[in-house]
Tab-separated table of C-alpha atoms and ligand atoms in Angstrom:
chain	number	residue	atom	x	y	z
A	1	MET	CA	-0.129	0.168	-0.079
A	2	THR	CA	2.764	2.632	0.961
A	3	VAL	CA	4.937	1.454	-1.622
A	4	ALA	CA	2.300	2.100	-4.249
A	5	ARG	CA	1.324	5.186	-3.107
A	6	ILE	CA	4.848	6.439	-3.110
A	7	LYS	CA	5.401	5.047	-6.581
A	8	ARG	CA	2.330	7.074	-7.802
A	9	ARG	CA	3.615	10.520	-6.356
A	10	LEU	CA	7.355	9.857	-7.400
A	11	GLY	CA	5.760	9.681	-10.930
A	12	PRO	CA	9.275	9.398	-13.278
A	13	LYS	CA	11.120	11.189	-10.223
A	14	SER	CA	14.619	9.386	-9.525
A	15	LEU	CA	15.239	8.631	-5.624
A	16	VAL	CA	19.276	10.030	-6.119
A	17	MET	CA	21.494	8.744	-3.347
A	18	VAL	CA	24.040	11.067	-2.286
A	19	GLY	CA	26.913	11.239	0.805
A	20	LEU	CA	30.380	10.790	1.389
A	21	MET	CA	32.262	7.957	0.252
A	22	GLY	CA	31.135	5.017	2.945
A	23	CYS	CA	27.949	6.222	3.795
A	24	GLY	CA	26.415	3.483	1.729
A	25	LYS	CA	24.390	4.887	-1.086
A	26	SER	CA	24.956	1.787	-3.454
A	27	SER	CA	24.282	-0.485	-0.563
A	28	VAL	CA	21.166	1.280	0.835
A	29	GLY	CA	20.419	1.949	-2.702
A	30	ARG	CA	20.189	-0.891	-4.004
A	31	ARG	CA	17.644	-2.209	-0.849
A	32	LEU	CA	15.670	0.517	-1.301
A	33	ALA	CA	15.286	-0.043	-5.094
A	34	ALA	CA	14.276	-3.729	-4.059
A	35	ARG	CA	11.563	-2.062	-1.493
A	36	LEU	CA	10.235	0.129	-4.049
A	37	ASP	CA	10.347	-2.483	-6.917
A	38	MET	CA	12.282	0.044	-9.066
A	39	PRO	CA	15.484	-0.523	-11.210
A	40	PHE	CA	18.834	0.476	-9.433
A	41	LEU	CA	21.514	2.630	-11.245
A	42	ASP	CA	25.151	3.115	-9.953
A	43	ALA	CA	26.597	6.312	-11.766
A	44	ASP	CA	30.185	4.891	-10.934
A	45	ASP	CA	29.463	1.718	-12.470
A	46	GLU	CA	27.924	3.704	-15.207
A	47	ILE	CA	31.145	5.805	-15.834
A	48	GLU	CA	33.396	3.121	-15.514
A	49	LYS	CA	31.117	1.582	-18.714
A	50	ALA	CA	30.607	4.521	-20.342
A	51	ALA	CA	34.756	4.901	-20.310
A	52	GLN	CA	35.802	1.150	-20.073
A	53	LYS	CA	38.174	2.221	-17.144
A	54	THR	CA	37.659	1.847	-13.474
A	55	ILE	CA	37.607	4.972	-11.654
A	56	PRO	CA	41.048	4.619	-10.352
A	57	GLU	CA	42.374	4.230	-13.902
A	58	ILE	CA	40.065	7.032	-15.210
A	59	PHE	CA	41.684	9.490	-13.016
A	60	ALA	CA	45.040	8.375	-13.349
A	61	ASP	CA	45.051	8.220	-17.104
A	62	HIS	CA	42.820	11.748	-17.578
A	63	GLY	CA	42.628	13.242	-14.174
A	64	GLU	CA	39.982	14.196	-11.708
A	65	THR	CA	38.960	17.227	-14.391
A	66	SER	CA	37.969	14.976	-16.716
A	67	PHE	CA	36.387	12.258	-14.354
A	68	ARG	CA	34.368	15.036	-12.892
A	69	ASP	CA	33.299	15.944	-16.290
A	70	GLY	CA	31.999	12.446	-17.383
A	71	GLU	CA	30.297	12.037	-13.779
A	72	ARG	CA	28.345	15.268	-14.989
A	73	ARG	CA	27.058	13.838	-18.371
A	74	VAL	CA	26.709	10.397	-17.187
A	75	ILE	CA	24.395	11.491	-14.419
A	76	ARG	CA	22.303	14.058	-16.701
A	77	ARG	CA	21.874	10.988	-19.127
A	78	LEU	CA	20.463	8.944	-16.404
A	79	LEU	CA	18.466	11.157	-14.866
A	80	GLN	CA	16.189	10.738	-17.720
A	81	ASN	CA	15.409	6.968	-17.110
A	82	GLY	CA	13.384	7.419	-13.589
A	83	PRO	CA	11.582	6.393	-11.748
A	84	GLN	CA	14.839	4.227	-10.550
A	85	VAL	CA	17.139	4.746	-7.664
A	86	LEU	CA	20.477	6.388	-8.539
A	87	ALA	CA	23.218	5.936	-6.596
A	88	THR	CA	25.902	9.019	-7.289
A	89	GLY	CA	29.584	9.182	-6.460
A	90	GLY	CA	30.439	11.199	-3.678
A	91	GLY	CA	31.737	14.448	-5.231
A	92	ALA	CA	28.710	14.360	-8.126
A	93	TYR	CA	26.263	16.231	-5.865
A	94	MET	CA	28.922	19.381	-5.528
A	95	ASN	CA	28.801	20.145	-9.340
A	96	PRO	CA	25.936	22.776	-9.286
A	97	GLU	CA	24.912	21.645	-12.695
A	98	THR	CA	24.107	18.046	-11.708
A	99	ARG	CA	22.399	19.399	-8.220
A	100	ALA	CA	20.220	21.307	-10.599
A	101	ALA	CA	19.555	18.591	-12.850
A	102	ILE	CA	18.757	16.129	-9.420
A	103	ARG	CA	16.465	18.971	-8.207
A	104	ALA	CA	14.427	18.788	-11.373
A	105	ALA	CA	14.243	14.841	-11.927
A	106	GLY	CA	14.812	13.867	-8.753
A	107	ILE	CA	14.223	13.320	-5.171
A	108	ALA	CA	18.122	13.710	-3.216
A	109	ILE	CA	18.211	11.327	-0.143
A	110	TRP	CA	21.358	12.493	1.733
A	111	LEU	CA	23.205	9.750	4.146
A	112	ARG	CA	25.002	11.415	6.340
A	113	ALA	CA	27.437	9.427	8.565
A	114	ASP	CA	29.930	10.463	11.120
A	115	LEU	CA	33.746	10.712	10.183
A	116	PRO	CA	34.847	6.974	12.541
A	117	VAL	CA	31.867	5.580	10.716
A	118	LEU	CA	33.291	6.764	7.340
A	119	MET	CA	36.537	5.488	7.898
A	120	ARG	CA	35.876	2.106	9.103
A	121	ARG	CA	33.925	1.585	5.889
A	122	VAL	CA	36.736	2.950	3.406
A	123	MET	CA	39.470	1.408	4.732
A	124	LYS	CA	38.233	-1.796	3.756
A	125	ARG	CA	38.508	-1.151	0.312
A	126	ASP	CA	41.765	0.218	-1.947
A	127	ASN	CA	39.471	1.840	-4.742
A	128	ARG	CA	38.822	5.140	-4.047
A	129	PRO	CA	41.539	7.584	-5.386
A	130	LEU	CA	41.139	10.719	-3.528
A	131	LEU	CA	41.987	8.808	-0.377
A	132	LYS	CA	45.251	7.305	-1.691
A	133	VAL	CA	47.384	9.583	0.121
A	134	ALA	CA	49.263	9.686	3.563
A	135	ASP	CA	46.285	10.618	5.665
A	136	PRO	CA	43.235	9.439	4.244
A	137	GLU	CA	41.293	10.574	7.491
A	138	ALA	CA	42.521	14.248	7.234
A	139	VAL	CA	41.263	14.063	3.602
A	140	MET	CA	37.783	12.886	4.594
A	141	ARG	CA	37.645	15.604	7.428
A	142	GLY	CA	38.503	17.752	4.341
A	143	LEU	CA	35.527	16.707	2.373
A	144	MET	CA	33.102	16.806	5.411
A	145	GLU	CA	33.813	20.244	6.028
A	146	ALA	CA	33.575	21.630	2.206
A	147	ARG	CA	30.649	19.144	1.382
A	148	TYR	CA	28.191	18.489	4.288
A	149	PRO	CA	26.890	22.364	3.551
A	150	ILE	CA	26.188	21.600	-0.050
A	151	TYR	CA	24.510	17.602	0.954
A	152	ALA	CA	22.484	19.593	3.406
A	153	GLU	CA	20.662	20.863	0.154
A	154	ALA	CA	19.250	17.281	-0.277
A	155	ASP	CA	15.354	16.531	0.298
A	156	LEU	CA	15.813	14.172	2.835
A	157	VAL	CA	18.913	14.083	5.166
A	158	VAL	CA	19.126	10.062	6.677
A	159	GLU	CA	21.590	9.541	10.094
A	160	SER	CA	23.457	6.761	8.288
A	161	ARG	CA	24.633	4.460	10.928
A	162	ASP	CA	26.170	0.827	12.082
A	163	VAL	CA	22.491	-0.913	12.012
A	164	PRO	CA	21.276	-2.901	9.146
A	165	HIS	CA	20.726	-1.658	5.986
A	166	GLU	CA	17.067	-2.232	6.244
A	167	VAL	CA	16.645	-0.111	8.917
A	168	ILE	CA	17.933	2.712	6.959
A	169	VAL	CA	15.524	1.238	4.178
A	170	ASP	CA	12.539	1.731	6.546
A	171	GLU	CA	13.472	5.584	7.425
A	172	ILE	CA	13.559	6.540	3.954
A	173	VAL	CA	10.555	4.892	3.158
A	174	ALA	CA	8.685	6.335	5.916
A	175	MET	CA	10.449	9.947	5.552
A	176	LEU	CA	8.828	9.268	1.425
A	177	GLU	CA	5.387	8.934	2.890
A	178	THR	CA	5.056	12.208	4.469
A	179	HIS	CA	7.728	14.635	2.713
A	180	PRO	CA	6.449	17.467	0.340
A	181	SER	CA	8.223	16.442	-2.512
A	182	VAL	CA	6.442	13.197	-2.869
A	183	VAL	CA	3.172	13.992	-1.476
A	184	GLY	CA	0.827	14.963	-3.944
A	185	PRO	CA	-1.309	18.054	-3.566
A	186	GLU	CA	-4.462	16.250	-2.758
A	187	ASP	CA	-2.907	15.372	0.208
A	188	ARG	CA	-1.180	18.048	1.353
A	189	GLY	CA	-4.075	19.302	3.775
A	190	ARG	CA	-4.335	15.868	5.082
A	191	ILE	CA	-0.879	14.866	7.187
B	1	S3P	C1	34.721	10.039	-5.132
B	1	S3P	C2	33.564	9.087	-4.280
B	1	S3P	C3	33.819	7.939	-5.306
B	1	S3P	C4	34.013	8.126	-6.650
B	1	S3P	C5	35.149	8.760	-7.045
B	1	S3P	C6	35.340	10.429	-6.178
B	1	S3P	C7	34.418	11.367	-4.383
B	1	S3P	O1	32.471	7.547	-5.238
B	1	S3P	O2	32.777	8.727	-7.625
B	1	S3P	O3	36.694	7.981	-6.425
B	1	S3P	O4	34.863	12.477	-4.951
B	1	S3P	O5	33.654	11.376	-3.480
B	1	S3P	P1	31.863	6.598	-3.909
B	1	S3P	O6	31.257	7.976	-3.303
B	1	S3P	O7	30.732	6.027	-4.040
B	1	S3P	O8	33.094	6.137	-3.039
């Protein structure tokens, strides 16, 4: 019932996961898509497919500027395919054009997490060029400072923490039920 109502009100809009590396955009996004019976897409995977290279290879061979350009173009294209759940890379929402495109075609969901949670998760893998430095924690702290005020523009903010992903999905679904960007005009006076 809830799911059908959320989907009806969303129409062609995408649910777009934003937030820092390690906040759970892909793992929560995939489960949210399954819950809502919608396709799930990961923008980083689509960038890799389009470039026929991994993200570390793109950074190494062409530099971050070129990666950001590809990221902006791929997300603009993917946003035409809603409804869907779309996980973006951590830097994508920082681009004003991408933010505007998301605002026009989607609902942005920020998974906010504290530094220790993020560090614990990202240190398990070795696939993030920005963190291949002597002090990845200092980089992450800098990114939090620079990005959190911008991520805060998202429609929904959910605390990502060490609980099962399904708990986070439950919270997002509950928020979607009552959020003004999802709620139809006919319901506005009633909630
Ligand atoms: C980046 C985050 C990565 C990936 C790239 C740059 C960033 O995605 O897009 O390494 O600038 O925060 P995840 O957030 O999915 O790790």
